[in-house]
Short mmCIF file of C-alpha atoms in Angstrom, two decimals:
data_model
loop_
_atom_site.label_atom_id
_atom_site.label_comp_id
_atom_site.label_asym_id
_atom_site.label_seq_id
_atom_site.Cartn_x
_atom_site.Cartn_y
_atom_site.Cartn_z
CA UNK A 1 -11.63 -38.85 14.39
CA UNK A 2 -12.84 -36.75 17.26
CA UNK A 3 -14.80 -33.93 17.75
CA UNK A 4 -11.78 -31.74 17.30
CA UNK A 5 -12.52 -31.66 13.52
CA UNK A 6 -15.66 -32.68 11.44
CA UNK A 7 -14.88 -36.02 9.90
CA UNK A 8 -16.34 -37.84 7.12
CA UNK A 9 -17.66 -40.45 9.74
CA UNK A 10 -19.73 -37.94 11.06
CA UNK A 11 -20.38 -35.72 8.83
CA UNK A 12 -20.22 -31.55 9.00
CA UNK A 13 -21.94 -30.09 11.90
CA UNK A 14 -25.10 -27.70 11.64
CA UNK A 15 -23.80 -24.37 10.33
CA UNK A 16 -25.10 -21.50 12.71
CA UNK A 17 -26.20 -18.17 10.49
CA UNK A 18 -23.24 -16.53 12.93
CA UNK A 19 -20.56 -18.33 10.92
CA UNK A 20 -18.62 -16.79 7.88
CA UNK A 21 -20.90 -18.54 5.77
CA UNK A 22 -23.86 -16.56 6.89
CA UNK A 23 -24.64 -13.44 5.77
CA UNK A 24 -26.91 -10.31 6.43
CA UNK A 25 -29.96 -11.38 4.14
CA UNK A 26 -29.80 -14.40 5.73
CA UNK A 27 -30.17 -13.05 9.06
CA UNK A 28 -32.72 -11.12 8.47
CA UNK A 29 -34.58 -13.66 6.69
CA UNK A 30 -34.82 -15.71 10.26
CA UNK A 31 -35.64 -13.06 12.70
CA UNK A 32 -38.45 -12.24 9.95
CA UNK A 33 -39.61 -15.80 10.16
CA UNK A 34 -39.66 -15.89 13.79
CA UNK A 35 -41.81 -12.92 13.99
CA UNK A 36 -44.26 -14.99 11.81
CA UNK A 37 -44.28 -17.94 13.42
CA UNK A 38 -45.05 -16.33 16.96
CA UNK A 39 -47.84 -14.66 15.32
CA UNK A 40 -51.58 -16.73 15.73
CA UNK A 41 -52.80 -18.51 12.42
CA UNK A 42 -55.66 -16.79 11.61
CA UNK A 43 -58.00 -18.50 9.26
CA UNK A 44 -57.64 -16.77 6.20
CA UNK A 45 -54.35 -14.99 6.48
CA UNK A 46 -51.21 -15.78 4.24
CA UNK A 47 -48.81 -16.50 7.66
CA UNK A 48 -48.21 -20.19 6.80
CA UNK A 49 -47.80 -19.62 3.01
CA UNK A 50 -45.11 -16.85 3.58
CA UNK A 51 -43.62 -18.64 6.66
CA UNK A 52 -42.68 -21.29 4.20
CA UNK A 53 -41.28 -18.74 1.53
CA UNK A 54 -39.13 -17.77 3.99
CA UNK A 55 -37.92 -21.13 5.03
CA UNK A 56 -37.37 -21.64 1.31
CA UNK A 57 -35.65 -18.49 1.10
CA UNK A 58 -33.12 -19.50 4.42
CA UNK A 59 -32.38 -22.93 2.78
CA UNK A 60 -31.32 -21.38 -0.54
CA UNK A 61 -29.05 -18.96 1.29
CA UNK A 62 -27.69 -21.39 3.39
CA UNK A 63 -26.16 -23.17 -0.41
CA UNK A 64 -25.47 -19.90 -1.90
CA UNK A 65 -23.79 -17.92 0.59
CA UNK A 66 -23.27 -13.57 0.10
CA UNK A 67 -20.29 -11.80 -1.12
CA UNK A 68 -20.21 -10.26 1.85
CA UNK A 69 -19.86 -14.27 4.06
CA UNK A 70 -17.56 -15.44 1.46
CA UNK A 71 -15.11 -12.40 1.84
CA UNK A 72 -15.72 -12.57 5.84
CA UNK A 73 -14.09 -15.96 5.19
CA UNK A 74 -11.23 -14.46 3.47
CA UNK A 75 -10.91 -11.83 5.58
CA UNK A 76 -10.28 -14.35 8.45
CA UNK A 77 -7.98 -16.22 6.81
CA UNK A 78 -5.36 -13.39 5.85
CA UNK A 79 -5.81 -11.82 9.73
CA UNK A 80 -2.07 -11.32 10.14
CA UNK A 81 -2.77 -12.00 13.94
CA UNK A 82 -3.55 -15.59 13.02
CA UNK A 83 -0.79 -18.06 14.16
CA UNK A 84 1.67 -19.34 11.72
CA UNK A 85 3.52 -22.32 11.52
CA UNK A 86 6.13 -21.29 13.90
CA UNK A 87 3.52 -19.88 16.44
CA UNK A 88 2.25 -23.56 15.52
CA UNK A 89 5.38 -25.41 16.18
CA UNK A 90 6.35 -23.83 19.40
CA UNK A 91 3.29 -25.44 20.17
CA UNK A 92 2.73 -28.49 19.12
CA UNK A 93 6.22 -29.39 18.94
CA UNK A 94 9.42 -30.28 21.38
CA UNK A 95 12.77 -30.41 20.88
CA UNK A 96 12.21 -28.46 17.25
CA UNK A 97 15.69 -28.51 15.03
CA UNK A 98 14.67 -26.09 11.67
CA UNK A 99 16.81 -28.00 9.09
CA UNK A 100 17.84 -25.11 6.22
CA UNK A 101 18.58 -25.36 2.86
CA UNK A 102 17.74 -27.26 -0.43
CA UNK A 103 21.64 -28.24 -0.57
CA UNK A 104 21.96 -26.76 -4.37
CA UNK A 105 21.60 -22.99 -4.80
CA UNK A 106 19.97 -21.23 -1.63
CA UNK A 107 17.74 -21.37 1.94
CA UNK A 108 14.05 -20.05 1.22
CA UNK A 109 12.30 -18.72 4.02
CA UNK A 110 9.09 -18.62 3.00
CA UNK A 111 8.79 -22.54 3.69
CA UNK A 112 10.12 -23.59 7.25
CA UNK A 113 11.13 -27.38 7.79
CA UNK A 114 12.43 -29.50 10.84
CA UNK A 115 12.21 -32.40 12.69
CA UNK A 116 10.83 -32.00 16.39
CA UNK A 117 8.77 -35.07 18.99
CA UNK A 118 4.96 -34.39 18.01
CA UNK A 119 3.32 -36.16 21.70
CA UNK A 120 7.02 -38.57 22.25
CA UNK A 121 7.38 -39.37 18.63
CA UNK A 122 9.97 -38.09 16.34
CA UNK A 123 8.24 -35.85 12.84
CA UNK A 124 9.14 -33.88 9.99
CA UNK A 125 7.27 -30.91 9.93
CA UNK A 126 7.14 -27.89 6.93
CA UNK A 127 5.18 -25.35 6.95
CA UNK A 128 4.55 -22.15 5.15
CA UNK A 129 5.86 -18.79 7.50
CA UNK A 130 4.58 -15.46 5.99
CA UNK A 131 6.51 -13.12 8.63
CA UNK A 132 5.37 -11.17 11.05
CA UNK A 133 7.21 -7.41 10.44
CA UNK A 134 8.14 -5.86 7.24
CA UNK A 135 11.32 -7.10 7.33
CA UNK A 136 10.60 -11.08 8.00
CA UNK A 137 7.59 -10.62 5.44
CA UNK A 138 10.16 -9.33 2.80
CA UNK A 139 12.25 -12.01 3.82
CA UNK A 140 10.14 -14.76 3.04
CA UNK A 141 8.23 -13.58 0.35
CA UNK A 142 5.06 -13.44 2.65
CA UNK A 143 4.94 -16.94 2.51
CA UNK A 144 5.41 -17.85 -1.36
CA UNK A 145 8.14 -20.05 -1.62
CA UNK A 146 10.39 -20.67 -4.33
CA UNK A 147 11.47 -23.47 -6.34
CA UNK A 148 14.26 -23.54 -3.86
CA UNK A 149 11.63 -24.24 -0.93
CA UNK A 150 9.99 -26.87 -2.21
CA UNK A 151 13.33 -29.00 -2.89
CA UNK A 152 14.05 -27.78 0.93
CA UNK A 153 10.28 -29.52 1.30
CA UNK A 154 11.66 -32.46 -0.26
CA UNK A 155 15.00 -32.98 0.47
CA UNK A 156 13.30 -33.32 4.25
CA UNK A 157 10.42 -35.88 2.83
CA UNK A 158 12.53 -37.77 2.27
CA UNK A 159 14.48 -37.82 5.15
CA UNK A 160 11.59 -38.68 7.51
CA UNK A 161 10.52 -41.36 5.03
CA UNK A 162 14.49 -42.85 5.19
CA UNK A 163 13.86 -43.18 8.78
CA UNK A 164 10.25 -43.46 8.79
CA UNK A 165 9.61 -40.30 10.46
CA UNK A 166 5.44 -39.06 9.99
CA UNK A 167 5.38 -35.64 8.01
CA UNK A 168 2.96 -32.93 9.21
CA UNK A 169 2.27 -30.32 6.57
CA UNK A 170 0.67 -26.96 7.76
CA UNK A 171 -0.48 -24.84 4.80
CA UNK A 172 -0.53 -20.65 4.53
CA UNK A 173 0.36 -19.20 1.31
CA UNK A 174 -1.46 -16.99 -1.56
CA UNK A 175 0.48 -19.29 -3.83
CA UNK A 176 4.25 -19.57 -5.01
CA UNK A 177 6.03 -16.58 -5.74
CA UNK A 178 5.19 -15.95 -8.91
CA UNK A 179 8.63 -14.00 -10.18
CA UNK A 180 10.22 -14.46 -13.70
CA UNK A 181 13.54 -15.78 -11.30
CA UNK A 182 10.99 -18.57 -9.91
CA UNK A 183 9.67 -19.53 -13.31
CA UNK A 184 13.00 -19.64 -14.96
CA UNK A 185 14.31 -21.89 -12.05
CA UNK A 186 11.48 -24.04 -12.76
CA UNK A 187 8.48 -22.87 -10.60
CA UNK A 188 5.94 -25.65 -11.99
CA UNK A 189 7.86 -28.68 -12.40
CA UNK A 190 9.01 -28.54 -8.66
CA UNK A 191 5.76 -28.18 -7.36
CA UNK A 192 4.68 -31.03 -9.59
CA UNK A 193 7.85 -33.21 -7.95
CA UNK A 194 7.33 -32.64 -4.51
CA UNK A 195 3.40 -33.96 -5.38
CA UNK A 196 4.74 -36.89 -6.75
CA UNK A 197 7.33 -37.39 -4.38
CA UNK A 198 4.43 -36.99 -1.41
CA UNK A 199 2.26 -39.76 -3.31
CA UNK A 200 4.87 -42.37 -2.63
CA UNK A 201 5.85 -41.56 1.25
CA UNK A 202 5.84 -44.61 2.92
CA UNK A 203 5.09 -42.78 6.15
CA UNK A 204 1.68 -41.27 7.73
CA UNK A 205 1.01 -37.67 6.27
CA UNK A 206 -0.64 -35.67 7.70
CA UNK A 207 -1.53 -31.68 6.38
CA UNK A 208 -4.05 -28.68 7.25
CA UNK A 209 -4.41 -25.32 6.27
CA UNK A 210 -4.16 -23.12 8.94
CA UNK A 211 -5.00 -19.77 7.16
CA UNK A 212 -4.66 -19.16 2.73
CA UNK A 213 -4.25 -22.14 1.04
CA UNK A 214 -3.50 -20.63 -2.50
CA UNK A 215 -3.18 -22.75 -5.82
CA UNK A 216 -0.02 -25.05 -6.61
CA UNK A 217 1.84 -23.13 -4.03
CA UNK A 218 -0.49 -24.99 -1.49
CA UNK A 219 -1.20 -27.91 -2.72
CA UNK A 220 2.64 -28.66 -3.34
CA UNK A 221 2.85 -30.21 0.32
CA UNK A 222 -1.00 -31.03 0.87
CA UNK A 223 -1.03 -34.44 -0.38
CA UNK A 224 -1.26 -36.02 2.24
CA UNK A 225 -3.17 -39.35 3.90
CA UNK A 226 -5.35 -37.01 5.82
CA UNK A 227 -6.04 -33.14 4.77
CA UNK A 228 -7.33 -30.99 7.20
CA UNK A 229 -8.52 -27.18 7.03
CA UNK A 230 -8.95 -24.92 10.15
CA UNK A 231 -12.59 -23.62 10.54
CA UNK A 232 -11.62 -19.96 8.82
CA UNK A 233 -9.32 -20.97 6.51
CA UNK A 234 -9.88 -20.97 2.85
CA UNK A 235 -8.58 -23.27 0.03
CA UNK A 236 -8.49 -22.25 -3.76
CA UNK A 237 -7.23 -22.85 -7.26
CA UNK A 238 -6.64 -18.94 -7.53
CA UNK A 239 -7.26 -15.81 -5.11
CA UNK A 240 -10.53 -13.65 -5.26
CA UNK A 241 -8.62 -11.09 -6.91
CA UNK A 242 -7.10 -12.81 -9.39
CA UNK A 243 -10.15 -14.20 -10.48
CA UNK A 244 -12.29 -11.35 -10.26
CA UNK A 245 -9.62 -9.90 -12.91
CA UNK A 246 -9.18 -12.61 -14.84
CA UNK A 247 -13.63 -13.20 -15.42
CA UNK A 248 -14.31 -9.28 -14.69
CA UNK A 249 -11.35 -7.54 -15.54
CA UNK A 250 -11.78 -5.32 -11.95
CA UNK A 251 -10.02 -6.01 -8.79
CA UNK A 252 -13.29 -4.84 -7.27
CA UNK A 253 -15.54 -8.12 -8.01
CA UNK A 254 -13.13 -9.82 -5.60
CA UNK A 255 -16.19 -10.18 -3.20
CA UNK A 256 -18.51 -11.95 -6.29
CA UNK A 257 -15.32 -13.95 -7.30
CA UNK A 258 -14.58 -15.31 -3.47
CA UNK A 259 -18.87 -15.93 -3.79
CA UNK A 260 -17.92 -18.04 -6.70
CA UNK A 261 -14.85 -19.84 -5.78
CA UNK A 262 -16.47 -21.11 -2.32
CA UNK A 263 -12.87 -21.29 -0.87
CA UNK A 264 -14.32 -21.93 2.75
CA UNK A 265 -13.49 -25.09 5.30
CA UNK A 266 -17.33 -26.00 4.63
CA UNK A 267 -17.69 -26.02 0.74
CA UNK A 268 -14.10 -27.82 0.67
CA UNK A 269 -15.52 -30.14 2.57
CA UNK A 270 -18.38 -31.00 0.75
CA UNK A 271 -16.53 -31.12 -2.42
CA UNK A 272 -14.30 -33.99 -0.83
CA UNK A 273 -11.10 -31.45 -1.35
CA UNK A 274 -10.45 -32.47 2.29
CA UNK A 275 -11.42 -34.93 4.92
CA UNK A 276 -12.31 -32.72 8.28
CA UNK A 277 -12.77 -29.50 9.62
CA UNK A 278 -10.51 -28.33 12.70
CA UNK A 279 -12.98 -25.48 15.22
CA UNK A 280 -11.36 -22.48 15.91
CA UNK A 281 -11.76 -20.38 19.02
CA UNK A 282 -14.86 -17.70 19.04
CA UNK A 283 -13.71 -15.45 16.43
CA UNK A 284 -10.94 -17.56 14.82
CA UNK A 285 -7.70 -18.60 16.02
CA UNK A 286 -6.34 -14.79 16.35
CA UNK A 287 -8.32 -14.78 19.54
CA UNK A 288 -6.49 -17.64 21.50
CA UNK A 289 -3.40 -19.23 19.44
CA UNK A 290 -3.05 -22.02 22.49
CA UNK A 291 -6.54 -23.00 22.09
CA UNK A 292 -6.42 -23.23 18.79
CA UNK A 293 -3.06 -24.99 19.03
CA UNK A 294 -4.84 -27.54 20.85
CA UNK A 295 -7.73 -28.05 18.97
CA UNK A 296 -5.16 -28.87 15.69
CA UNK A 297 -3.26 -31.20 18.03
CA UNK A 298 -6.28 -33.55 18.74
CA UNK A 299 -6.77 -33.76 15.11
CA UNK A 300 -3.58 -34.72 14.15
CA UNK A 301 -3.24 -36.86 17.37
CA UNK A 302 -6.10 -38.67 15.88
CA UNK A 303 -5.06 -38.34 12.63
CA UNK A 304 -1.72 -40.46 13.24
CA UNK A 305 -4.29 -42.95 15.37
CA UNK A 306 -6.04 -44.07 12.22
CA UNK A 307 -2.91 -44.17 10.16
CA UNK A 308 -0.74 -45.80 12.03
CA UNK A 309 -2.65 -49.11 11.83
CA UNK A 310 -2.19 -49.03 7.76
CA UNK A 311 1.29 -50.67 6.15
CA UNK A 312 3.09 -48.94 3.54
CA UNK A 313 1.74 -50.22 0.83
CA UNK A 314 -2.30 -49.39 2.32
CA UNK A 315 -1.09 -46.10 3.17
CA UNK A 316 0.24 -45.29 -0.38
CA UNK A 317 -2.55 -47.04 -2.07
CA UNK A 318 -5.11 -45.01 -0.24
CA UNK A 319 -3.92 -41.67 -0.67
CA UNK A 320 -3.42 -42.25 -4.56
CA UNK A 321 -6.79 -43.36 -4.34
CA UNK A 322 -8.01 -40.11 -2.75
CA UNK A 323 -6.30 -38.19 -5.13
CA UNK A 324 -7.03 -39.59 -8.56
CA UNK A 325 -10.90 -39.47 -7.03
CA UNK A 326 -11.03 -35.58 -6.88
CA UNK A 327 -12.42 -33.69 -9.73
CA UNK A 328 -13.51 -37.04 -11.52
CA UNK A 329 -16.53 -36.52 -14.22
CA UNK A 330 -19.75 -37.32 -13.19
CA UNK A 331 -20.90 -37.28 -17.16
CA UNK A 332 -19.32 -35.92 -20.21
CA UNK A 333 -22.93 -34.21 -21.57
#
């Protein structure tokens, strides 16, 4: 990998108490300690003693981050100035054809697909779009896709994998639509289909989440050889709020539920939910879409790189691998 995203080669940079995992307290906690350690030891005096307090303090914060960093992180991640895939694929992308349709009942917006030449070489590409006025958003459910999406997803899987076409997945979805239409077309057992059908791509995979990554709806086209998440993005079985109702029964403990669920790049990364961080631009990709349009595209340039060299049978054996790892017990007592 390069330094476009922290790999597991490397290992997660330094995190700097100005990141979304920082909060107030811990702030304050520093510029106290500085003011102690500028101070002269005095024999006698409890300076060293609370100097190290404080450290202890810093480093405690630093594992449990605030309510108030771990909404920051949400807060980032649902910007509706952050790029989407489209903003993405006009981008990254050349010669872009959006193939439509899951060829049985209907065309969902909410998930876009294609083929475009990704640096001379032909991909597949499918990406959540959550729509940018009222309108699109309406249109495409804000970005929770239907049953109907993810056989789109599919039906262009396995197209690239016919022809042997890499698929790059960009995640950005609160989950999939959760409607009584969607669960009586068969919500669940197409997202379980399109995860089985990604576990046996003979092709390089790549994915990233590029703002929410929400639940099934998110994970339905994430399993991939390499899974990436953009610095202020945020991955999660369930949203704040819908956990803060389901353990508190008030839509108000969101901030203590998104505390809990530690849905940020940096804790998903430590759990081994994904294998690298992409940087965003100061302040988050919002700020500078081509920036952070080309930060992505060095990860998934070296991405493909690493992948490339693996057969079909290494590739597939790997990212089953990968998979069946995550969430394994480390004792039953």
């Amino acid at each position: 990998m390069t330094p476009s995203s922290l790999d597991r080669s490397s290992g997660p940079t330094c995190r700097d108490s100005s990141n979304s995992l920082a909060g107030e307290a811990e702030r304050s906690l520093r510029a106290r300690l500085g003011r102690l350690t500028n101070l002269p030891l005095l024999r006698g005096t409890r300076v060293q003693s609370e100097a190290e307090r404080l450290r202890k303090q810093i480093e405690k914060l630093a594992k449990e981050p605030s309510e108030d960093g771990a909404w920051r992180s949400v807060e980032l991640a649902r910007d509706p100035n952050r790029p989407y895939t489209l903003d993405y694929v006009e981008r990254l992308l050349d010669d872009w054809i959006e193939l439509h349709g899951d060829r049985s009942r209907t065309d969902d917006g909410a998930l876009v697909t294609g083929l475009g030449t990704f640096e001379g070489r032909t991909v597949a590409l499918i990406g959540h779009q959550k729509g940018r006025d009222v309108k699109d958003r309406l249109d495409r459910q804000f970005g929770m896709a239907y049953p109907e999406g993810y056989a789109k997803a599919m039906r262009v899987m396995e197209l690239a994998d016919r022809f042997g076409f890499p698929v790059i997945s960009l995640i950005d979805t609160p989950g999939a639509y959760p409607g009584v239409l969607a669960e009586q077309h068969g919500q669940g057992g197409w997202i379980a289909r399109c995860q089985a059908l990604m576990l046996r791509l003979s092709v390089p995979t790549v994915a990233c989440v590029i703002g929410e990554g929400g639940s099934g709806g998110a994970v339905a086209i994430a399993v991939s050889d390499r899974v990436f998440m953009q610095e202020n993005a945020i991955y999660s079985v369930i949203s704040p709020e819908g956990c803060a109702m389901i353990l508190w029964r008030d839509v108000a403990d969101a901030k203590k539920a998104a505390a809990a669920l530690r849905p940020d790049a940096f804790h998903c990364y430590e759990l081994g939910v994904i294998d690298g961080i992409v940087p965003e631009p100061t302040g988050g990709a919002q700020n500078d879409p081509d920036r952070a349009a080309a930060l992505l595209r060095e990860s998934i340039r070296s991405a493909f790189a690493e992948l490339d060299g693996m057969s079909p049978t290494e590739l597939k054996r790997s990212r089953r691998a990968k998979f069946r790892a995550m969430g394994a017990f480390a004792s039953l007592t």
